[in-house]
PDB file of C-alpha atoms in Angstrom:
ATOM      1  CA  GLU A   1       0.174   0.032   0.145  1.00 90.00           C
ATOM      2  CA  MET A   2       2.922   2.344   1.058  1.00 88.00           C
ATOM      3  CA  MET A   3       4.647   1.943  -2.291  1.00 87.00           C
ATOM      4  CA  SER A   4       1.425   2.235  -4.441  1.00 90.00           C
ATOM      5  CA  TYR A   5       1.620   6.300  -3.760  1.00 94.00           C
ATOM      6  CA  SER A   6       5.126   6.339  -5.575  1.00 94.00           C
ATOM      7  CA  ASP A   7       6.588   5.596  -9.015  1.00 94.00           C
ATOM      8  CA  GLY A   8      10.243   4.537  -7.309  1.00 95.00           C
ATOM      9  CA  CYS A   9      12.135   4.119  -4.468  1.00 93.00           C
ATOM     10  CA  ILE A  10      15.668   4.231  -3.378  1.00 92.00           C
ATOM     11  CA  TYR A  11      16.528   1.764  -0.569  1.00 89.00           C
ATOM     12  CA  SER A  12      19.447   1.478   2.010  1.00 90.00           C
ATOM     13  CA  ALA A  13      19.388  -2.088   3.343  1.00 90.00           C
ATOM     14  CA  LYS A  14      22.419  -1.219   5.836  1.00 87.00           C
ATOM     15  CA  LYS A  15      19.752   0.354   8.175  1.00 82.00           C
ATOM     16  CA  ASP A  16      16.314  -1.861   8.883  1.00 84.00           C
ATOM     17  CA  CYS A  17      17.549  -4.974   6.836  1.00 87.00           C
ATOM     18  CA  LEU A  18      19.995  -5.402   9.897  1.00 88.00           C
ATOM     19  CA  VAL A  19      23.064  -6.144   7.429  1.00 91.00           C
ATOM     20  CA  ASN A  20      26.432  -4.327   6.887  1.00 89.00           C
ATOM     21  CA  ILE A  21      25.784  -3.345   3.006  1.00 90.00           C
ATOM     22  CA  GLY A  22      23.408  -3.237   0.435  1.00 90.00           C
ATOM     23  CA  GLY A  23      20.279  -1.841  -0.912  1.00 89.00           C
ATOM     24  CA  PHE A  24      18.144  -1.586  -4.115  1.00 89.00           C
ATOM     25  CA  LEU A  25      16.335   0.616  -6.439  1.00 90.00           C
ATOM     26  CA  ALA A  26      12.831   0.080  -7.661  1.00 92.00           C
ATOM     27  CA  THR A  27      10.638   1.615  -9.995  1.00 95.00           C
ATOM     28  CA  ASN A  28       7.411   1.336 -12.066  1.00 94.00           C
ATOM     29  CA  ASP A  29       8.710   2.986 -14.778  1.00 95.00           C
ATOM     30  CA  LYS A  30       9.872   1.008 -17.768  1.00 95.00           C
ATOM     31  CA  ASP A  31      11.944   3.680 -19.580  1.00 95.00           C
ATOM     32  CA  ILE A  32      13.727   4.441 -16.205  1.00 94.00           C
ATOM     33  CA  PHE A  33      14.128   0.758 -15.288  1.00 94.00           C
ATOM     34  CA  GLU A  34      15.968   0.255 -18.406  1.00 95.00           C
ATOM     35  CA  ALA A  35      18.241   3.065 -18.336  1.00 94.00           C
ATOM     36  CA  THR A  36      19.042   2.267 -14.609  1.00 92.00           C
ATOM     37  CA  ARG A  37      19.871  -1.561 -15.499  1.00 92.00           C
ATOM     38  CA  ASN A  38      21.857  -0.556 -18.365  1.00 93.00           C
ATOM     39  CA  MET A  39      23.839   2.126 -15.900  1.00 93.00           C
ATOM     40  CA  VAL A  40      24.171  -0.764 -13.156  1.00 91.00           C
ATOM     41  CA  VAL A  41      26.094  -3.168 -15.626  1.00 92.00           C
ATOM     42  CA  VAL A  42      28.487  -0.591 -16.497  1.00 92.00           C
ATOM     43  CA  TYR A  43      29.287   0.769 -12.861  1.00 92.00           C
ATOM     44  CA  GLU A  44      28.308  -2.251 -10.896  1.00 90.00           C
ATOM     45  CA  GLY A  45      27.975  -5.439 -12.279  1.00 88.00           C
ATOM     46  CA  LEU A  46      25.205  -7.393 -13.908  1.00 90.00           C
ATOM     47  CA  HIS A  47      21.558  -5.960 -12.629  1.00 88.00           C
ATOM     48  CA  THR A  48      20.631  -8.954 -11.085  1.00 89.00           C
ATOM     49  CA  TYR A  49      23.361  -8.592  -8.293  1.00 90.00           C
ATOM     50  CA  GLY A  50      24.445  -5.146  -8.886  1.00 87.00           C
ATOM     51  CA  GLY A  51      27.531  -5.308  -7.567  1.00 88.00           C
ATOM     52  CA  MET A  52      26.678  -7.201  -3.858  1.00 91.00           C
ATOM     53  CA  ALA A  53      27.951 -10.647  -3.141  1.00 92.00           C
ATOM     54  CA  GLY A  54      25.398 -13.605  -2.804  1.00 93.00           C
ATOM     55  CA  ARG A  55      25.984 -13.853   0.880  1.00 94.00           C
ATOM     56  CA  ASP A  56      24.997 -10.072   1.129  1.00 93.00           C
ATOM     57  CA  MET A  57      21.861 -10.408  -0.931  1.00 93.00           C
ATOM     58  CA  GLU A  58      20.702 -13.770   1.109  1.00 95.00           C
ATOM     59  CA  ALA A  59      21.270 -11.369   4.356  1.00 94.00           C
ATOM     60  CA  VAL A  60      19.160  -8.555   2.930  1.00 93.00           C
ATOM     61  CA  ALA A  61      16.301 -11.133   2.111  1.00 93.00           C
ATOM     62  CA  ARG A  62      16.466 -12.429   5.748  1.00 94.00           C
ATOM     63  CA  GLY A  63      16.724  -8.884   7.171  1.00 93.00           C
ATOM     64  CA  LEU A  64      13.745  -7.878   5.422  1.00 91.00           C
ATOM     65  CA  ARG A  65      11.447 -10.500   7.176  1.00 93.00           C
ATOM     66  CA  GLU A  66      13.249  -9.857  10.445  1.00 93.00           C
ATOM     67  CA  GLY A  67      13.125  -6.290  10.249  1.00 90.00           C
ATOM     68  CA  THR A  68       9.254  -6.389  10.284  1.00 91.00           C
ATOM     69  CA  GLN A  69       9.023  -8.950  12.918  1.00 94.00           C
ATOM     70  CA  TYR A  70       6.743  -7.203  16.194  1.00 95.00           C
ATOM     71  CA  GLU A  71       8.851  -8.590  18.899  1.00 95.00           C
ATOM     72  CA  TYR A  72      12.041  -6.711  17.151  1.00 93.00           C
ATOM     73  CA  LEU A  73      10.569  -3.671  16.293  1.00 94.00           C
ATOM     74  CA  LYS A  74       9.122  -3.547  19.715  1.00 95.00           C
ATOM     75  CA  TYR A  75      12.581  -3.922  21.312  1.00 94.00           C
ATOM     76  CA  ARG A  76      13.606  -1.377  18.756  1.00 94.00           C
ATOM     77  CA  ILE A  77      11.671   1.140  19.254  1.00 96.00           C
ATOM     78  CA  HIS A  78      11.450   1.230  23.310  1.00 97.00           C
ATOM     79  CA  GLN A  79      15.192   1.216  23.299  1.00 97.00           C
ATOM     80  CA  VAL A  80      15.293   4.545  21.389  1.00 98.00           C
ATOM     81  CA  ARG A  81      12.440   5.904  23.604  1.00 98.00           C
ATOM     82  CA  TYR A  82      14.175   4.978  26.929  1.00 98.00           C
ATOM     83  CA  LEU A  83      17.226   7.089  26.223  1.00 98.00           C
ATOM     84  CA  GLY A  84      14.807   9.749  24.359  1.00 98.00           C
ATOM     85  CA  ASP A  85      12.956   9.703  28.214  1.00 98.00           C
ATOM     86  CA  MET A  86      15.743   9.755  30.288  1.00 99.00           C
ATOM     87  CA  LEU A  87      16.782  12.878  28.732  1.00 99.00           C
ATOM     88  CA  LYS A  88      13.471  14.515  28.560  1.00 98.00           C
ATOM     89  CA  LYS A  89      12.962  14.047  32.472  1.00 98.00           C
ATOM     90  CA  VAL A  90      15.661  16.331  33.141  1.00 98.00           C
ATOM     91  CA  ASN A  91      14.328  18.928  30.448  1.00 98.00           C
ATOM     92  CA  VAL A  92      17.097  18.115  27.977  1.00 99.00           C
ATOM     93  CA  PRO A  93      16.225  19.792  25.103  1.00 98.00           C
ATOM     94  CA  ILE A  94      15.210  16.897  22.197  1.00 98.00           C
ATOM     95  CA  VAL A  95      13.326  16.931  19.523  1.00 98.00           C
ATOM     96  CA  LYS A  96       9.871  15.216  20.187  1.00 97.00           C
ATOM     97  CA  PRO A  97       8.036  13.262  19.707  1.00 96.00           C
ATOM     98  CA  ILE A  98      10.988  10.492  20.204  1.00 96.00           C
ATOM     99  CA  GLY A  99      11.555   8.966  16.689  1.00 90.00           C
ATOM    100  CA  GLY A 100      12.152   5.122  16.003  1.00 91.00           C
ATOM    101  CA  HIS A 101      15.834   5.023  15.239  1.00 93.00           C
ATOM    102  CA  ALA A 102      17.591   7.966  17.160  1.00 96.00           C
ATOM    103  CA  VAL A 103      17.283  10.935  19.526  1.00 98.00           C
ATOM    104  CA  PHE A 104      17.897  14.253  18.108  1.00 99.00           C
ATOM    105  CA  LEU A 105      19.149  16.875  20.632  1.00 99.00           C
ATOM    106  CA  ASP A 106      17.913  20.373  19.816  1.00 99.00           C
ATOM    107  CA  ALA A 107      21.570  22.198  20.064  1.00 98.00           C
ATOM    108  CA  VAL A 108      20.807  25.587  19.611  1.00 98.00           C
ATOM    109  CA  LYS A 109      18.618  25.282  23.163  1.00 98.00           C
ATOM    110  CA  PHE A 110      21.199  22.987  24.676  1.00 99.00           C
ATOM    111  CA  LEU A 111      24.259  25.833  24.145  1.00 98.00           C
ATOM    112  CA  PRO A 112      22.053  29.027  23.939  1.00 97.00           C
ATOM    113  CA  HIS A 113      25.232  30.771  24.783  1.00 97.00           C
ATOM    114  CA  LEU A 114      26.643  30.097  21.389  1.00 97.00           C
ATOM    115  CA  GLU A 115      26.328  31.873  18.156  1.00 96.00           C
ATOM    116  CA  ARG A 116      25.173  30.179  14.870  1.00 96.00           C
ATOM    117  CA  GLU A 117      28.558  30.795  13.728  1.00 96.00           C
ATOM    118  CA  GLN A 118      30.278  28.877  16.481  1.00 97.00           C
ATOM    119  CA  TRP A 119      28.508  25.774  15.135  1.00 97.00           C
ATOM    120  CA  PRO A 120      26.195  24.559  17.963  1.00 98.00           C
ATOM    121  CA  ALA A 121      25.813  20.928  16.910  1.00 98.00           C
ATOM    122  CA  GLN A 122      29.292  20.342  15.837  1.00 97.00           C
ATOM    123  CA  THR A 123      30.377  21.768  19.416  1.00 98.00           C
ATOM    124  CA  LEU A 124      27.874  19.586  21.047  1.00 98.00           C
ATOM    125  CA  ALA A 125      28.743  16.497  19.036  1.00 98.00           C
ATOM    126  CA  ALA A 126      32.441  17.085  19.954  1.00 98.00           C
ATOM    127  CA  ALA A 127      31.741  17.938  23.571  1.00 98.00           C
ATOM    128  CA  ILE A 128      29.572  14.189  23.724  1.00 98.00           C
ATOM    129  CA  TYR A 129      32.588  12.608  22.242  1.00 98.00           C
ATOM    130  CA  GLU A 130      35.220  13.952  24.364  1.00 98.00           C
ATOM    131  CA  ASP A 131      33.124  13.202  27.620  1.00 98.00           C
ATOM    132  CA  SER A 132      31.934   9.495  27.034  1.00 98.00           C
ATOM    133  CA  ALA A 133      33.342   8.696  23.401  1.00 98.00           C
ATOM    134  CA  VAL A 134      29.835   8.092  22.365  1.00 98.00           C
ATOM    135  CA  ARG A 135      30.104   9.041  18.526  1.00 97.00           C
ATOM    136  CA  SER A 136      26.884  11.293  17.409  1.00 97.00           C
ATOM    137  CA  MET A 137      26.143  13.102  14.118  1.00 97.00           C
ATOM    138  CA  GLU A 138      25.746  17.109  13.425  1.00 98.00           C
ATOM    139  CA  ARG A 139      22.747  17.636  11.516  1.00 97.00           C
ATOM    140  CA  GLY A 140      22.524  21.237  10.911  1.00 96.00           C
ATOM    141  CA  ALA A 141      24.544  24.162   9.627  1.00 95.00           C
ATOM    142  CA  ILE A 142      27.802  22.091   8.963  1.00 96.00           C
ATOM    143  CA  SER A 143      25.661  19.489   6.907  1.00 96.00           C
ATOM    144  CA  LYS A 144      23.670  22.197   5.029  1.00 95.00           C
ATOM    145  CA  GLY A 145      26.674  23.815   3.828  1.00 94.00           C
ATOM    146  CA  ARG A 146      26.733  27.177   1.821  1.00 94.00           C
ATOM    147  CA  ASP A 147      24.477  28.917  -0.312  1.00 93.00           C
ATOM    148  CA  LYS A 148      25.780  27.810  -4.426  1.00 91.00           C
ATOM    149  CA  GLU A 149      25.705  31.549  -5.371  1.00 92.00           C
ATOM    150  CA  THR A 150      26.507  33.833  -2.533  1.00 95.00           C
ATOM    151  CA  GLY A 151      29.028  31.286  -1.122  1.00 93.00           C
ATOM    152  CA  LYS A 152      27.346  32.043   2.574  1.00 95.00           C
ATOM    153  CA  ASN A 153      26.818  29.786   5.108  1.00 94.00           C
ATOM    154  CA  LEU A 154      23.496  28.354   5.466  1.00 95.00           C
ATOM    155  CA  PHE A 155      21.768  28.517   8.751  1.00 96.00           C
ATOM    156  CA  PRO A 156      18.721  25.837   8.906  1.00 96.00           C
ATOM    157  CA  ALA A 157      16.069  26.512  11.429  1.00 95.00           C
ATOM    158  CA  LEU A 158      17.095  23.218  12.937  1.00 96.00           C
ATOM    159  CA  GLU A 159      20.346  22.624  14.520  1.00 98.00           C
ATOM    160  CA  LEU A 160      20.542  19.235  15.669  1.00 98.00           C
ATOM    161  CA  VAL A 161      22.870  16.464  16.937  1.00 98.00           C
ATOM    162  CA  ARG A 162      21.534  13.067  16.045  1.00 98.00           C
ATOM    163  CA  LEU A 163      22.080  10.108  18.442  1.00 98.00           C
ATOM    164  CA  THR A 164      21.484   7.211  16.044  1.00 95.00           C
ATOM    165  CA  ILE A 165      21.155   3.765  18.163  1.00 94.00           C
ATOM    166  CA  PRO A 166      22.467   0.549  16.350  1.00 91.00           C
ATOM    167  CA  ARG A 167      20.525  -2.262  15.967  1.00 90.00           C
ATOM    168  CA  ARG A 168      20.702  -5.315  18.172  1.00 90.00           C
ATOM    169  CA  VAL A 169      24.110  -4.012  19.501  1.00 91.00           C
ATOM    170  CA  TYR A 170      23.690  -1.867  22.995  1.00 94.00           C
ATOM    171  CA  THR A 171      21.654  -2.958  25.890  1.00 95.00           C
ATOM    172  CA  ASN A 172      19.759  -0.309  28.261  1.00 96.00           C
ATOM    173  CA  SER A 173      22.688   0.087  30.435  1.00 97.00           C
ATOM    174  CA  HIS A 174      24.648   1.490  27.190  1.00 98.00           C
ATOM    175  CA  MET A 175      21.765   4.246  26.946  1.00 98.00           C
ATOM    176  CA  GLU A 176      22.236   5.044  30.547  1.00 98.00           C
ATOM    177  CA  TYR A 177      25.826   5.464  29.936  1.00 98.00           C
ATOM    178  CA  ILE A 178      24.690   8.018  27.365  1.00 98.00           C
ATOM    179  CA  ALA A 179      22.180   9.919  28.916  1.00 99.00           C
ATOM    180  CA  GLU A 180      24.522  10.189  31.976  1.00 98.00           C
ATOM    181  CA  SER A 181      27.020  11.854  29.710  1.00 98.00           C
ATOM    182  CA  ILE A 182      24.671  13.924  28.360  1.00 99.00           C
ATOM    183  CA  ILE A 183      23.064  15.347  31.177  1.00 99.00           C
ATOM    184  CA  ARG A 184      26.442  15.998  32.659  1.00 98.00           C
ATOM    185  CA  LEU A 185      27.202  18.369  29.823  1.00 98.00           C
ATOM    186  CA  TYR A 186      23.914  20.048  30.030  1.00 98.00           C
ATOM    187  CA  GLU A 187      24.357  20.584  33.602  1.00 98.00           C
ATOM    188  CA  LYS A 188      28.155  22.750  32.564  1.00 97.00           C
ATOM    189  CA  ARG A 189      26.577  23.490  29.275  1.00 97.00           C
ATOM    190  CA  ASN A 190      27.526  27.418  29.837  1.00 96.00           C
ATOM    191  CA  THR A 191      31.277  26.197  30.201  1.00 97.00           C
ATOM    192  CA  ILE A 192      31.107  24.504  26.459  1.00 98.00           C
ATOM    193  CA  PRO A 193      33.212  26.858  24.212  1.00 97.00           C
ATOM    194  CA  GLY A 194      32.335  26.904  20.334  1.00 97.00           C
ATOM    195  CA  LEU A 195      34.202  25.845  17.524  1.00 97.00           C
ATOM    196  CA  LYS A 196      36.152  27.681  14.596  1.00 97.00           C
ATOM    197  CA  MET A 197      36.423  25.654  11.304  1.00 95.00           C
ATOM    198  CA  ILE A 198      39.856  25.598  10.113  1.00 96.00           C
ATOM    199  CA  TYR A 199      39.650  23.480   7.132  1.00 96.00           C
ATOM    200  CA  GLU A 200      36.762  23.068   4.964  1.00 94.00           C
ATOM    201  CA  PRO A 201      36.862  20.599   1.771  1.00 93.00           C
ATOM    202  CA  GLU A 202      34.986  21.364  -1.398  1.00 88.00           C
ATOM    203  CA  TYR A 203      32.483  18.429  -0.964  1.00 89.00           C
ATOM    204  CA  LEU A 204      30.500  16.814   1.798  1.00 90.00           C
ATOM    205  CA  ARG A 205      32.193  19.118   4.660  1.00 93.00           C
ATOM    206  CA  PHE A 206      30.144  17.420   7.662  1.00 92.00           C
ATOM    207  CA  PHE A 207      32.619  14.163   6.783  1.00 92.00           C
ATOM    208  CA  GLN A 208      35.710  15.711   6.531  1.00 93.00           C
ATOM    209  CA  ALA A 209      35.849  19.356   8.110  1.00 95.00           C
ATOM    210  CA  ARG A 210      38.476  20.150  10.953  1.00 97.00           C
ATOM    211  CA  PHE A 211      37.846  22.577  13.869  1.00 97.00           C
ATOM    212  CA  GLU A 212      39.483  23.924  16.656  1.00 97.00           C
ATOM    213  CA  LYS A 213      37.915  25.411  20.278  1.00 96.00           C
ATOM    214  CA  LEU A 214      37.264  28.867  20.548  1.00 95.00           C
ATOM    215  CA  SER A 215      37.810  30.844  24.165  1.00 89.00           C
ATOM    216  CA  LEU A 216      34.625  31.329  26.069  1.00 79.00           C
TER     217      LEU A 216
END
């Protein structure tokens, strides 16, 4: 039913299929199908496997079944909610409602003393890593990039840190460890300095840019 409302999709199997690699492209347009099939042969391999090993395709097929099981989904969603509820209980600013795969911290509200040019989300992600070795992801101005015409930095309405929880890896004790670190940082949030970007690549700066701390 869901797919009946679109003409195609791109699917990353590395997420809800519970596998380390793979994905697929699907379309109901014959012309697009023929064009993409030809491109796959040139760049990836025959369209029947698209560069994927047989083992990986079997794992995707299995993951599609396991990823829709009620007990698995219940465990998955409840674990993410458990982390979010711990943060929400002490008023750490998060995006609500809590999602099914990640908890998002509102970095602007978390670090209100920082200007947007001091990269609050990147600052918070770095602070979390320094405090607990938990690797999160900036989803804000660094990810947004620059205006193609003016070259100026773009500052989206949302400046977030994404805490994506790997599937079938961690226990609730790990969620408590993450929450304790973030709460600890929130309690001393006014002492966290912003960042200055000292290296910016031409493309995908959120993967490769480098930063240094500013003075408070």
